[in-house]
mmCIF file of C-alpha atoms in Angstrom:
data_model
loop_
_atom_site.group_PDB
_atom_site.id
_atom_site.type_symbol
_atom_site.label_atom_id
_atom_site.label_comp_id
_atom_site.label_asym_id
_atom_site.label_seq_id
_atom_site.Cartn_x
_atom_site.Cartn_y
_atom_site.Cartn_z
ATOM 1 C CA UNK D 1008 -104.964 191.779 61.651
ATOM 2 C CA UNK D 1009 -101.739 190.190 61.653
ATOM 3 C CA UNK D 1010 -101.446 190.267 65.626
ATOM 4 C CA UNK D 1011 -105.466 188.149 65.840
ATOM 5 C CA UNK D 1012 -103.362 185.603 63.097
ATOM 6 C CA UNK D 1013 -100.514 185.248 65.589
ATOM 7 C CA UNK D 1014 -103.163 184.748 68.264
ATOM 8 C CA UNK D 1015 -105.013 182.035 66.713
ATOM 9 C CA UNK D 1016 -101.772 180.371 65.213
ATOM 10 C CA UNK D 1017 -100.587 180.100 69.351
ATOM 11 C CA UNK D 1018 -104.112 178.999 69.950
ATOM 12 C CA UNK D 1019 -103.829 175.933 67.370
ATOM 13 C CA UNK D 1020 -100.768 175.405 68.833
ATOM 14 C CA UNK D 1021 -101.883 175.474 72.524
ATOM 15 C CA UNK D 1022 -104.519 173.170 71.308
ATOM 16 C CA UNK D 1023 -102.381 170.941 69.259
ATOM 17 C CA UNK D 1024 -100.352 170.498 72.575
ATOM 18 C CA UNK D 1025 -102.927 169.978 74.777
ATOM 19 C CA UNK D 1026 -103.527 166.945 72.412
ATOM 20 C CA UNK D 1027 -99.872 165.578 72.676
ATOM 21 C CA UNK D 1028 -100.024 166.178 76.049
ATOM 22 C CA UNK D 1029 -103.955 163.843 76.726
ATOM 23 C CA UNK D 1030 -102.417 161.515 74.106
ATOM 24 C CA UNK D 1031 -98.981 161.154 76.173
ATOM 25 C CA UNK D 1032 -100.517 160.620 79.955
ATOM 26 C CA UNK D 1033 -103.296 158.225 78.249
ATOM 27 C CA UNK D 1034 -100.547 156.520 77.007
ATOM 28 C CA UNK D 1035 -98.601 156.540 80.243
ATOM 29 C CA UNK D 1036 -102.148 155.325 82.074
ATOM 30 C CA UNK D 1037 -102.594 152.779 79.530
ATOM 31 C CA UNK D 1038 -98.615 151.121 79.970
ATOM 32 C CA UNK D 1039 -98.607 151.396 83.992
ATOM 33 C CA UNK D 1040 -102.375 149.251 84.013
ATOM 34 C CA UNK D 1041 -101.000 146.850 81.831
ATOM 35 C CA UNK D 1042 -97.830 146.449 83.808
ATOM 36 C CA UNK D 1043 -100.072 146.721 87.512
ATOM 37 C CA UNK D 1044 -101.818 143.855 85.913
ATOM 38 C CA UNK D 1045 -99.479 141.747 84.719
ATOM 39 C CA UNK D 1046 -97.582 142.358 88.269
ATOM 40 C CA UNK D 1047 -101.314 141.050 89.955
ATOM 41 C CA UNK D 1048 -101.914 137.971 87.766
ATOM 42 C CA UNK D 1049 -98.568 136.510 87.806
ATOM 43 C CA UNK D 1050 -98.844 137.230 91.962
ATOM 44 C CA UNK D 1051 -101.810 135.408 92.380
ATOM 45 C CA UNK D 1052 -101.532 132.571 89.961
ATOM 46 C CA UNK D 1053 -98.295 132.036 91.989
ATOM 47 C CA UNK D 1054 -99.854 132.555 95.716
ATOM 48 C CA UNK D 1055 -102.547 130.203 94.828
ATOM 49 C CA UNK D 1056 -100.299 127.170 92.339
ATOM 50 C CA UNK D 1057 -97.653 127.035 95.516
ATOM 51 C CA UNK D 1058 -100.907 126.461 98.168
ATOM 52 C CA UNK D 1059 -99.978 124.179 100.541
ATOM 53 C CA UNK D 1060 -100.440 122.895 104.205
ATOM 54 C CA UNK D 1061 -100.228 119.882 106.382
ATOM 55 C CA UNK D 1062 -101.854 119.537 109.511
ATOM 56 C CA UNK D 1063 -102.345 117.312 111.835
ATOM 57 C CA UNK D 1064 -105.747 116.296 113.102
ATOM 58 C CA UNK D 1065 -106.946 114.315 115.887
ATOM 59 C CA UNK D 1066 -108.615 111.159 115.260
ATOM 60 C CA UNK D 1067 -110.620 108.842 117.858
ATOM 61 C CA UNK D 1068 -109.988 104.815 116.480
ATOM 62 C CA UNK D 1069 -111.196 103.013 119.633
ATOM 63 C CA UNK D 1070 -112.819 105.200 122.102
ATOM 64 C CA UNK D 1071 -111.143 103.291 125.238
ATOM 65 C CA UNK D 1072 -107.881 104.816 123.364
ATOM 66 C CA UNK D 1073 -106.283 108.065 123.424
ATOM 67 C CA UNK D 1074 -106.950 109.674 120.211
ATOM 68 C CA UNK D 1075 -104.122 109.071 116.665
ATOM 69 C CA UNK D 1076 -102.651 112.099 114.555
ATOM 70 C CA UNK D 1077 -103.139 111.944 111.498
ATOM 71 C CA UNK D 1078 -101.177 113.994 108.962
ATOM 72 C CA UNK D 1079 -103.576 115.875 106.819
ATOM 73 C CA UNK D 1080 -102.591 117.762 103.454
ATOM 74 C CA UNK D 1081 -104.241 120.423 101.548
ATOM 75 C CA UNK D 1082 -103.482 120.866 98.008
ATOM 76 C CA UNK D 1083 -104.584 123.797 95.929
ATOM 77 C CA UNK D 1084 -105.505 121.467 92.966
ATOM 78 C CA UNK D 1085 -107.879 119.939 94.966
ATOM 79 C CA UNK D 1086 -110.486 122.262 94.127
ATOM 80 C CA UNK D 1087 -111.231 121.990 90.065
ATOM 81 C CA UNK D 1088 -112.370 125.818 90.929
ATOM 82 C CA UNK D 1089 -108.944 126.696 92.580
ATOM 83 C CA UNK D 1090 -107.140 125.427 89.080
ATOM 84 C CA UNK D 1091 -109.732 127.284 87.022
ATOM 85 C CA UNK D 1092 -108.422 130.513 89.324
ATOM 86 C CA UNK D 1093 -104.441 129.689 88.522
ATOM 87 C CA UNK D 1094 -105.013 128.859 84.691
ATOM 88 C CA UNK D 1095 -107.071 131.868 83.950
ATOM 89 C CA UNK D 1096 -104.368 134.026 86.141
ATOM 90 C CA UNK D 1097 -101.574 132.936 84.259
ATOM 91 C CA UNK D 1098 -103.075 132.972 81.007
ATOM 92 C CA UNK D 1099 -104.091 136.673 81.988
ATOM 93 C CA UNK D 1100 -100.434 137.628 82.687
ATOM 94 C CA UNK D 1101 -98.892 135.796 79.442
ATOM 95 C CA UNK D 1102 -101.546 138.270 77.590
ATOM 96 C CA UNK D 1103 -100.850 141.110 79.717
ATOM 97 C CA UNK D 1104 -96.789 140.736 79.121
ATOM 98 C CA UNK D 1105 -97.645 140.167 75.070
ATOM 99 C CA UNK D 1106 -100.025 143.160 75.088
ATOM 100 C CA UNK D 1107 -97.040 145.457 76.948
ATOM 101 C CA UNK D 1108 -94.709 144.944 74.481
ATOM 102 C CA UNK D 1109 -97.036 145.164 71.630
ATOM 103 C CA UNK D 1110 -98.280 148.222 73.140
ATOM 104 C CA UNK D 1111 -94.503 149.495 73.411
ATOM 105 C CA UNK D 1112 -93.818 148.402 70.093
ATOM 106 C CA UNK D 1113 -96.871 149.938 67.707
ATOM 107 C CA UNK D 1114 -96.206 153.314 70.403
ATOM 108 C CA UNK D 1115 -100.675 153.129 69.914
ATOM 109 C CA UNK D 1116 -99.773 153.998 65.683
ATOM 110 C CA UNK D 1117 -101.485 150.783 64.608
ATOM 111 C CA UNK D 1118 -105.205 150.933 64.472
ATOM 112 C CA UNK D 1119 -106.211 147.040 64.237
ATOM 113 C CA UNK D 1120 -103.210 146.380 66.735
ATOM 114 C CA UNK D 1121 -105.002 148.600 69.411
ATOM 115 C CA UNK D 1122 -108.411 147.151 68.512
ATOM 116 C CA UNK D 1123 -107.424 143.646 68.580
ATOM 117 C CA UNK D 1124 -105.716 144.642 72.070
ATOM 118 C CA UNK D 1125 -109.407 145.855 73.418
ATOM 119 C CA UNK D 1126 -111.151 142.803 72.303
ATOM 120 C CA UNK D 1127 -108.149 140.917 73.979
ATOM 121 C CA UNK D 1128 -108.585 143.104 77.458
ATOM 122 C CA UNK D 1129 -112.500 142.455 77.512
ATOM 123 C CA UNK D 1130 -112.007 138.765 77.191
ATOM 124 C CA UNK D 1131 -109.506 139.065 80.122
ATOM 125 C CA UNK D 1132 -112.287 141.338 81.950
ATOM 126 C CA UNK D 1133 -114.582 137.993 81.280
ATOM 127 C CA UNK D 1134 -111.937 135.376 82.127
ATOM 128 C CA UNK D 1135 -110.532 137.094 85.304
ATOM 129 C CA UNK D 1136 -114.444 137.842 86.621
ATOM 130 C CA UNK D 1137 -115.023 133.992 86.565
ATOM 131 C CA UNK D 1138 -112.436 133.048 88.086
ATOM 132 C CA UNK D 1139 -112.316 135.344 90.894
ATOM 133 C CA UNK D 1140 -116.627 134.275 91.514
ATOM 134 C CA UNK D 1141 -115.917 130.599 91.140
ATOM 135 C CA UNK D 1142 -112.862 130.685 93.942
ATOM 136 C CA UNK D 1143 -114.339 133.579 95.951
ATOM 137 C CA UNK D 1144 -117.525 130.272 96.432
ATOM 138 C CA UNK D 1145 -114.799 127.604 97.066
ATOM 139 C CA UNK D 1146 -113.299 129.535 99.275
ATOM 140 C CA UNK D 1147 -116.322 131.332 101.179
ATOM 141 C CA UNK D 1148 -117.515 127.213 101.694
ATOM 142 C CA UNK D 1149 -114.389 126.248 103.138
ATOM 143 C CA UNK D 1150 -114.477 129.443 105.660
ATOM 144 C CA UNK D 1151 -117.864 129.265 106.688
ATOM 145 C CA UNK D 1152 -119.246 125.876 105.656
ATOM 146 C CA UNK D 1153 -122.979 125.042 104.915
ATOM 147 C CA UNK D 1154 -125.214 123.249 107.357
ATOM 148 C CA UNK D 1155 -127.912 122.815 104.885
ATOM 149 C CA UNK D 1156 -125.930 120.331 102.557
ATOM 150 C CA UNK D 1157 -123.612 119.524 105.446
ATOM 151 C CA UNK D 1158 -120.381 120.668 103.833
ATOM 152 C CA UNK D 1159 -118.108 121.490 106.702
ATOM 153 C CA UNK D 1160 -115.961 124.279 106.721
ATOM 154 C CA UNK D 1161 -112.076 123.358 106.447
ATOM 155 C CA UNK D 1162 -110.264 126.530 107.009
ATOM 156 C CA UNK D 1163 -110.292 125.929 110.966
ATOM 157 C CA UNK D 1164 -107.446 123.395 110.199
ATOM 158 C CA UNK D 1165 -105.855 125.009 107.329
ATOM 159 C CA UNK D 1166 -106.038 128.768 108.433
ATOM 160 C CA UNK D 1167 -102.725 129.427 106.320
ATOM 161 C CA UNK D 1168 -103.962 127.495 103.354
ATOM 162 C CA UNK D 1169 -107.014 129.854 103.418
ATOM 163 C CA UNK D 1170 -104.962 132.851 104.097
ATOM 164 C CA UNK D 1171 -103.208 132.182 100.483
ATOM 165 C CA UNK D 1172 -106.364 131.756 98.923
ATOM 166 C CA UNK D 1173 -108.120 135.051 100.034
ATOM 167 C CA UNK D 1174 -104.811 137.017 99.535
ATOM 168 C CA UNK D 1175 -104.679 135.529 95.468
ATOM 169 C CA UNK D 1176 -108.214 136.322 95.320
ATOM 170 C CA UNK D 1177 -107.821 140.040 96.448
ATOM 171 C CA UNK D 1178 -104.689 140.327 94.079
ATOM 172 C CA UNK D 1179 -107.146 138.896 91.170
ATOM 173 C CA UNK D 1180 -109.797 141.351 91.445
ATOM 174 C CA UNK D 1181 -107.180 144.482 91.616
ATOM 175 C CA UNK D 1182 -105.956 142.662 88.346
ATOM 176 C CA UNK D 1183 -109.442 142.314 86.731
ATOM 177 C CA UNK D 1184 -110.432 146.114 87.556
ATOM 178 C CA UNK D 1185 -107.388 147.055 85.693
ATOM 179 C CA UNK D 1186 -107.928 145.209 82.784
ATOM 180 C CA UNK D 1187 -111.784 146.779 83.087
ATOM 181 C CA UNK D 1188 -110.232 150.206 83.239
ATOM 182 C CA UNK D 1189 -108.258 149.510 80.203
ATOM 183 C CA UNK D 1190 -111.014 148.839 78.408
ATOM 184 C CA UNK D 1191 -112.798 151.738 79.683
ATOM 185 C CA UNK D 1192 -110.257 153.523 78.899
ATOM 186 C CA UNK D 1193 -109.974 152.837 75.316
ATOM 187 C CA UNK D 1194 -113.709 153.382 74.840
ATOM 188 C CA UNK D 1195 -113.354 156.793 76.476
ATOM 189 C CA UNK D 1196 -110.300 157.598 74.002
ATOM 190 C CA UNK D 1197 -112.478 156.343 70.897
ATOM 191 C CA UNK D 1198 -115.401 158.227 72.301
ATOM 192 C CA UNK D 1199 -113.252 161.799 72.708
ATOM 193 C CA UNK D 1200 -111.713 161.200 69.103
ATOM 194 C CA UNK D 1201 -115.241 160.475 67.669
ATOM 195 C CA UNK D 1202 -116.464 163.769 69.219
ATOM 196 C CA UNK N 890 -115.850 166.709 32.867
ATOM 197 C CA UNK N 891 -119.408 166.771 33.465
ATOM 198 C CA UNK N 892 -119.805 163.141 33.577
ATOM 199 C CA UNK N 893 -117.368 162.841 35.714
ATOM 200 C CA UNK N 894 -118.682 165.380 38.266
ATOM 201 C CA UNK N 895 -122.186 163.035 38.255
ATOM 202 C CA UNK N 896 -119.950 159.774 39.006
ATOM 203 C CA UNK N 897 -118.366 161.251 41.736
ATOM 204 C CA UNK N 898 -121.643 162.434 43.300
ATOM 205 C CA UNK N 899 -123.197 159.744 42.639
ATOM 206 C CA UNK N 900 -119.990 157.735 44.452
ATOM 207 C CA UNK N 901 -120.587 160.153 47.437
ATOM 208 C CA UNK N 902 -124.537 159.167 47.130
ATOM 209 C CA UNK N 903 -123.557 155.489 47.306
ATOM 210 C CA UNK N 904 -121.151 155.625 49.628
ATOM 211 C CA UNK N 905 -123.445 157.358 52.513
ATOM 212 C CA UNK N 906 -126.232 154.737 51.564
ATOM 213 C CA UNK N 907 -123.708 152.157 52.684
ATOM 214 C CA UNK N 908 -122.977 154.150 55.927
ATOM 215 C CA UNK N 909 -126.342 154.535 56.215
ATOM 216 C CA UNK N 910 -127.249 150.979 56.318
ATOM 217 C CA UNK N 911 -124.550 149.831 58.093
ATOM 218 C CA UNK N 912 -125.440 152.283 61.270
ATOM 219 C CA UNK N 913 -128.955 150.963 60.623
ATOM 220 C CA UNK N 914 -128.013 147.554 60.732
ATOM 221 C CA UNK N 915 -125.131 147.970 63.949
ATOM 222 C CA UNK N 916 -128.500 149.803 65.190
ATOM 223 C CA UNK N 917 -130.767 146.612 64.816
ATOM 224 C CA UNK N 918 -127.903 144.358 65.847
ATOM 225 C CA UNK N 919 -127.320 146.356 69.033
ATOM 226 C CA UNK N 920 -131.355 146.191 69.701
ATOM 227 C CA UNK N 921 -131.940 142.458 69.248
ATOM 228 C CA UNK N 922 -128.905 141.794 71.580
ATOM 229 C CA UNK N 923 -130.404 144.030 74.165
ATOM 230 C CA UNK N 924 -133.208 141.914 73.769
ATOM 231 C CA UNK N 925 -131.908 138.215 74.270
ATOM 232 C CA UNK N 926 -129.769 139.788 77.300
ATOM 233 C CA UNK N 927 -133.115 141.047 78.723
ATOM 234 C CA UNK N 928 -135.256 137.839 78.044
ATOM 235 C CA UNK N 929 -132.488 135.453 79.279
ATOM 236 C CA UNK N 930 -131.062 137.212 82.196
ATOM 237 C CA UNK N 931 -135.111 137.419 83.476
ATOM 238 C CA UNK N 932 -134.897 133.374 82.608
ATOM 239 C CA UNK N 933 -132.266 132.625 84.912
ATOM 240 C CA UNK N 934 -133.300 134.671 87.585
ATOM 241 C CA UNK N 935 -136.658 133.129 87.438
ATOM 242 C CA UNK N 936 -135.500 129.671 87.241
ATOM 243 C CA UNK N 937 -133.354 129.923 89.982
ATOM 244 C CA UNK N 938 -135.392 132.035 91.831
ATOM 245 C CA UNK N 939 -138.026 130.251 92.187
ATOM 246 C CA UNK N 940 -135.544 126.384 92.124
ATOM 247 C CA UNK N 941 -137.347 124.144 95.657
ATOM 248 C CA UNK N 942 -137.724 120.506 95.575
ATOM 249 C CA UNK N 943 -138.377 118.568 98.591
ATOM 250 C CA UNK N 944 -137.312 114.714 98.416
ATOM 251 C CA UNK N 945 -137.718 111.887 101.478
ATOM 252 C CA UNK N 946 -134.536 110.896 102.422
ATOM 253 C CA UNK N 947 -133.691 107.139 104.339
ATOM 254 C CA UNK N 948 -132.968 108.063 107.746
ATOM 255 C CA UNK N 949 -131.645 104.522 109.789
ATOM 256 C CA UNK N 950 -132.257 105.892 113.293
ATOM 257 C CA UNK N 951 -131.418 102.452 115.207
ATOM 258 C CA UNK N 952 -130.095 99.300 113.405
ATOM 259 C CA UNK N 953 -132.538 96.923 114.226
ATOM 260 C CA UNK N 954 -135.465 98.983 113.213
ATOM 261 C CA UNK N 955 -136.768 99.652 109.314
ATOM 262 C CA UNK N 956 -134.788 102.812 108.325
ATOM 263 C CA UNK N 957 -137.449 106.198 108.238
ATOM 264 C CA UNK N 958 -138.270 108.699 105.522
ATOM 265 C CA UNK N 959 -137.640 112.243 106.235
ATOM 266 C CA UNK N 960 -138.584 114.759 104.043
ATOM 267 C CA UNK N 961 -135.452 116.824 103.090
ATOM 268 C CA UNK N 962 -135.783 120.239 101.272
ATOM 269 C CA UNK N 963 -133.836 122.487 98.953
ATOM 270 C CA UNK N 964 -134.314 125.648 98.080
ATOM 271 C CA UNK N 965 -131.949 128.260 96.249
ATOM 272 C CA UNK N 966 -131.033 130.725 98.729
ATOM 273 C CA UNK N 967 -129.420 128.556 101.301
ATOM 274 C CA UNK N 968 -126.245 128.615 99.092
ATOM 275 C CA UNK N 969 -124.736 132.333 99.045
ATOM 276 C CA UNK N 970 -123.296 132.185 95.295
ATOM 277 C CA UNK N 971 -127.137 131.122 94.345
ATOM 278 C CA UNK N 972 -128.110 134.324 95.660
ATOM 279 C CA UNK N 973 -125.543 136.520 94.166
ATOM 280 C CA UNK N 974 -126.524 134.917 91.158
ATOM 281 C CA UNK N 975 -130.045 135.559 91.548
ATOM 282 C CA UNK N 976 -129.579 139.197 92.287
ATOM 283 C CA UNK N 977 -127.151 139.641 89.562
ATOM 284 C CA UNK N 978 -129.117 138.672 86.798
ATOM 285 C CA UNK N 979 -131.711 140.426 88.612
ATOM 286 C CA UNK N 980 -129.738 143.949 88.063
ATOM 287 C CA UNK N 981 -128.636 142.725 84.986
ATOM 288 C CA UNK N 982 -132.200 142.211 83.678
ATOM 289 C CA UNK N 983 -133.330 146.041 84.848
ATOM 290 C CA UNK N 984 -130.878 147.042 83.350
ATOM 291 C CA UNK N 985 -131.355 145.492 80.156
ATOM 292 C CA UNK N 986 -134.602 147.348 80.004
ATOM 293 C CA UNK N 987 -133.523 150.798 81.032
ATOM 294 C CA UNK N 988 -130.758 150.922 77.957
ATOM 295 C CA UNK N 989 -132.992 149.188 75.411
ATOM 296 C CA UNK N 990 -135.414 151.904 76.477
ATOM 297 C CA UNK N 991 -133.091 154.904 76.232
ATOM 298 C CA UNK N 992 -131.101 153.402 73.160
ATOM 299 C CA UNK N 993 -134.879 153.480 71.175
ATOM 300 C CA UNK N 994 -135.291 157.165 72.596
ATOM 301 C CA UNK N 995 -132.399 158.621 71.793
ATOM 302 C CA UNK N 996 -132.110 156.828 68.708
ATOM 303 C CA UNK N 997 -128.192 156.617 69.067
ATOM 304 C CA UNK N 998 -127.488 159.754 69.015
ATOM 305 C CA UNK N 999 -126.371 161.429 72.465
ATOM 306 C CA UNK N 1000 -122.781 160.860 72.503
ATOM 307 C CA UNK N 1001 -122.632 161.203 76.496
ATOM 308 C CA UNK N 1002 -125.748 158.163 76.845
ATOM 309 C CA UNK N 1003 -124.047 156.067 73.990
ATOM 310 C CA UNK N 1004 -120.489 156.409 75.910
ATOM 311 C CA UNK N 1005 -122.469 156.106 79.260
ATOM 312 C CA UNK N 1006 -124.358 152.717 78.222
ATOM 313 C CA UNK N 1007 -120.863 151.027 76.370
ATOM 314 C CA UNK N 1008 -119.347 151.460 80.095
ATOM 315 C CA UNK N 1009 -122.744 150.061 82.017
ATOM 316 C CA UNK N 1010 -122.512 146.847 79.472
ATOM 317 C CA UNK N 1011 -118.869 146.811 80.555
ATOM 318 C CA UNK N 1012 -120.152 146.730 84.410
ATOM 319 C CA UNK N 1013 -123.121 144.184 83.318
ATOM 320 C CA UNK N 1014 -120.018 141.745 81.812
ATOM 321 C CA UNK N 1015 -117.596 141.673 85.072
ATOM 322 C CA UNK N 1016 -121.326 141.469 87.256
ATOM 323 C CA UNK N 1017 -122.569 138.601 85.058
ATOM 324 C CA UNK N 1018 -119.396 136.557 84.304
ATOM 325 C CA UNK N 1019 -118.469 136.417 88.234
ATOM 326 C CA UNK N 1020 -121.910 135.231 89.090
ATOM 327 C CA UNK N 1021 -121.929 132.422 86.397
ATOM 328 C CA UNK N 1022 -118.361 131.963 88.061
ATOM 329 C CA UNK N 1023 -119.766 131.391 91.446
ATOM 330 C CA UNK N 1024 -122.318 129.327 90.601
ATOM 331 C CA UNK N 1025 -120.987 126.891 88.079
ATOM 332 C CA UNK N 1026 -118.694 126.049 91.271
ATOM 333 C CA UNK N 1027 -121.224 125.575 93.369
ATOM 334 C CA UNK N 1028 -123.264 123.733 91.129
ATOM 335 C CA UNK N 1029 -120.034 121.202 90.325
ATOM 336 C CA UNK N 1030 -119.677 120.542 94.085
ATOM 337 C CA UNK N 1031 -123.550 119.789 94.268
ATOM 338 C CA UNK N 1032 -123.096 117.315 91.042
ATOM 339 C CA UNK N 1033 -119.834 115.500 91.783
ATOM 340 C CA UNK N 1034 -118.670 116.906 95.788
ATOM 341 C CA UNK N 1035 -115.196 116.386 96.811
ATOM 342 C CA UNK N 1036 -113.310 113.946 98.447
ATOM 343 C CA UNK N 1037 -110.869 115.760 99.402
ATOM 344 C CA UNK N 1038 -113.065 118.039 102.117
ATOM 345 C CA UNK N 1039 -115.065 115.783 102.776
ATOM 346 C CA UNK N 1040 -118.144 117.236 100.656
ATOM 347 C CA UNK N 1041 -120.432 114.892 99.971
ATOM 348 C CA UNK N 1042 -122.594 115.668 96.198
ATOM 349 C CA UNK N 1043 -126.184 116.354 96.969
ATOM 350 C CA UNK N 1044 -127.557 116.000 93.359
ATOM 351 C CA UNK N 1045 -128.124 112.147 93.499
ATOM 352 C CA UNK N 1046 -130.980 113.380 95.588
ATOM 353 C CA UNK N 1047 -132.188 116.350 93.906
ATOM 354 C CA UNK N 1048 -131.559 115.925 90.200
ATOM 355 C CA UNK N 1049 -134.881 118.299 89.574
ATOM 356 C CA UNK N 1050 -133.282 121.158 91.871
ATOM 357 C CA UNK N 1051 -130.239 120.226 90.050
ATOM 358 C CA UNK N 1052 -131.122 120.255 86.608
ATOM 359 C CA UNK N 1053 -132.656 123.790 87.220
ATOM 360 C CA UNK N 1054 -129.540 125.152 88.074
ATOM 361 C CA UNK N 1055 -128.077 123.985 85.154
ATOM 362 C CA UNK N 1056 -130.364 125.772 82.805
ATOM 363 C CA UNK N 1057 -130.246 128.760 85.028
ATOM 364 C CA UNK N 1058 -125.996 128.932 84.498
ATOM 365 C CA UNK N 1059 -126.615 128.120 80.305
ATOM 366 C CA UNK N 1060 -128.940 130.844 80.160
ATOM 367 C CA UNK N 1061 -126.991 133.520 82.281
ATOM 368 C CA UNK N 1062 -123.735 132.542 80.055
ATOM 369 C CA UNK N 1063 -125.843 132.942 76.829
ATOM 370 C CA UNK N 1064 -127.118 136.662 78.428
ATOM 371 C CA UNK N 1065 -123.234 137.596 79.362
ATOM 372 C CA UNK N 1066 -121.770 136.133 75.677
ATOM 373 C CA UNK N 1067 -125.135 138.968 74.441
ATOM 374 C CA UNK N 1068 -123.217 141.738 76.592
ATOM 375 C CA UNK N 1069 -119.874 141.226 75.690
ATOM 376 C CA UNK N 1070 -120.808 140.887 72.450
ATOM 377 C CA UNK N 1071 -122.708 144.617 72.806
ATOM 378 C CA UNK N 1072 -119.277 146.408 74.122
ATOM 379 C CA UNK N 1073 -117.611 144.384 71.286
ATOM 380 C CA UNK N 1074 -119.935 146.083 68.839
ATOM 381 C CA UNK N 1075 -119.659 149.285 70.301
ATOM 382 C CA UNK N 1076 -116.179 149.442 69.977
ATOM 383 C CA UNK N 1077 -116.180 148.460 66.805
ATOM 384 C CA UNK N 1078 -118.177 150.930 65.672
ATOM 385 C CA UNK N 1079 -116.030 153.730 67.024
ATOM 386 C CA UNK N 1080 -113.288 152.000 66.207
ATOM 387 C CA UNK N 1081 -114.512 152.526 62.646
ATOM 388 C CA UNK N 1082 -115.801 155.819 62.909
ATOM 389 C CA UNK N 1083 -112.206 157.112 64.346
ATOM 390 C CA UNK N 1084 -110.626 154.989 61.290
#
């Protein structure tokens, strides 16, 4: 009798500890996401606000004359969807820096705290989506152009300009599937506590 | 004492009316949402999908004769982020109808399909709000064009095709606002559940 008591009392334990333990690496999963993120955002809101390039292109004036060269400049505000892309960014890595030091501060005890910080996450899930689909068109329609409407494509003069753009893009989406995996993540953690 | 023992129960009876009409109501809430999502992601597909207009553009061929009319037409899919929108709200749509299906058979309550349909709304968010993304920037292009590249707008000439588009973005924004405001719910819900 009193050894099946000491075997359920190291089973509570055991399972008490296995808690700790799923409540410690969530935790852990939770911090490094938020910091991956803010890393991303702040990387591509910079890679995309310091876009630049000059070029020079060739320009016929009289055709008995050789042809002038003209200085050319691209600009990343050019594009209203490029500052859409750098405003959303950086207002994703503000939150993201606010959210990792609220998140280190509660240590996860406040209940409204973590909700407010889901609500917060899917609104960056919303934000950082847009953002990436309105420059991932901008910049798709400088690559390749479109005959039908006769915009030309750009990024055969500005091939480093572009560059910038698709590497910011690529850093945004890595930054927008961690802030949907933090969200995820808190549903699952709701979910297990629920059951 | 016995008094006392019928006010308590009948505190306890009041109490799980409340928490009975409150599920019933997060219920109805969670239905009618599926519902707009449903009707207005099939909206904006269909409006986009099926978006043409053909217009005669003045063609001056050689200065000394009359300028000629050409008949010029657009259609939807010869812009890539009108297709990805298309097909988004597409998936979005099926969707729609798969979980407002399964949420009125299982009657909330399978943990695994409740947990399973919070993280497909999740999905239907990032899916929707980078398509509204990507075409709200293609759309602004088509309305105002840019001087910058060299982009000339194209909606001076097809205000009907152009007009269409427009409704088709309100409607897909109204359908993602429905989603987000389903995961919202659902995490409020467990949210109050763990509480």
């Amino acid at each position: 009798m009193e050894r099946e008591n000491r075997v359920s009392v190291g089973g509570m334990e055991s399972d008490k500890d296995v808690r700790v333990a799923n409540k410690r690496s969530l935790r852990c999963s939770d911090l490094v996401l938020r910091f991956v993120a803010l890393a991303l955002t702040l990387a591509a809101a910079v890679v995309l606000g310091v876009d630049k390039q000059t070029t020079l292109l060739e320009v016929t004036l009289v055709s008995s004359l050789p042809p002038v060269h003209v200085p050319v400049t691209a600009k990343w505000h050019y594009l209203s969807a490029f500052v859409y892309f750098v405003v959303a960014n950086a207002i994703a890595c503000s939150y993201a820096a606010v959210s990792l030091l609220l998140t280190l501060a509660t240590r996860g005890g406040k209940k409204n705290v973590a909700l407010m910080i889901i609500i917060l996450d899917l609104v960056m899930v919303a934000l950082l989506f847009s953002g990436n689909g309105a420059t991932m068109t901008a910049g798709l329609l400088g690559y390749q152009g479109n005959k039908h409407v006769q915009w030309n494509k750009v990024c055969d003069a500005f091939g480093k300009f572009c560059n910038q753009v698709g590497a910011a893009i690529a850093m945004s989406m890595l930054a927008s599937l961690a802030f949907l995996l933090l969200v995820l993540l808190a549903a699952l953690n709701l979910h297990k506590k629920h059951k």
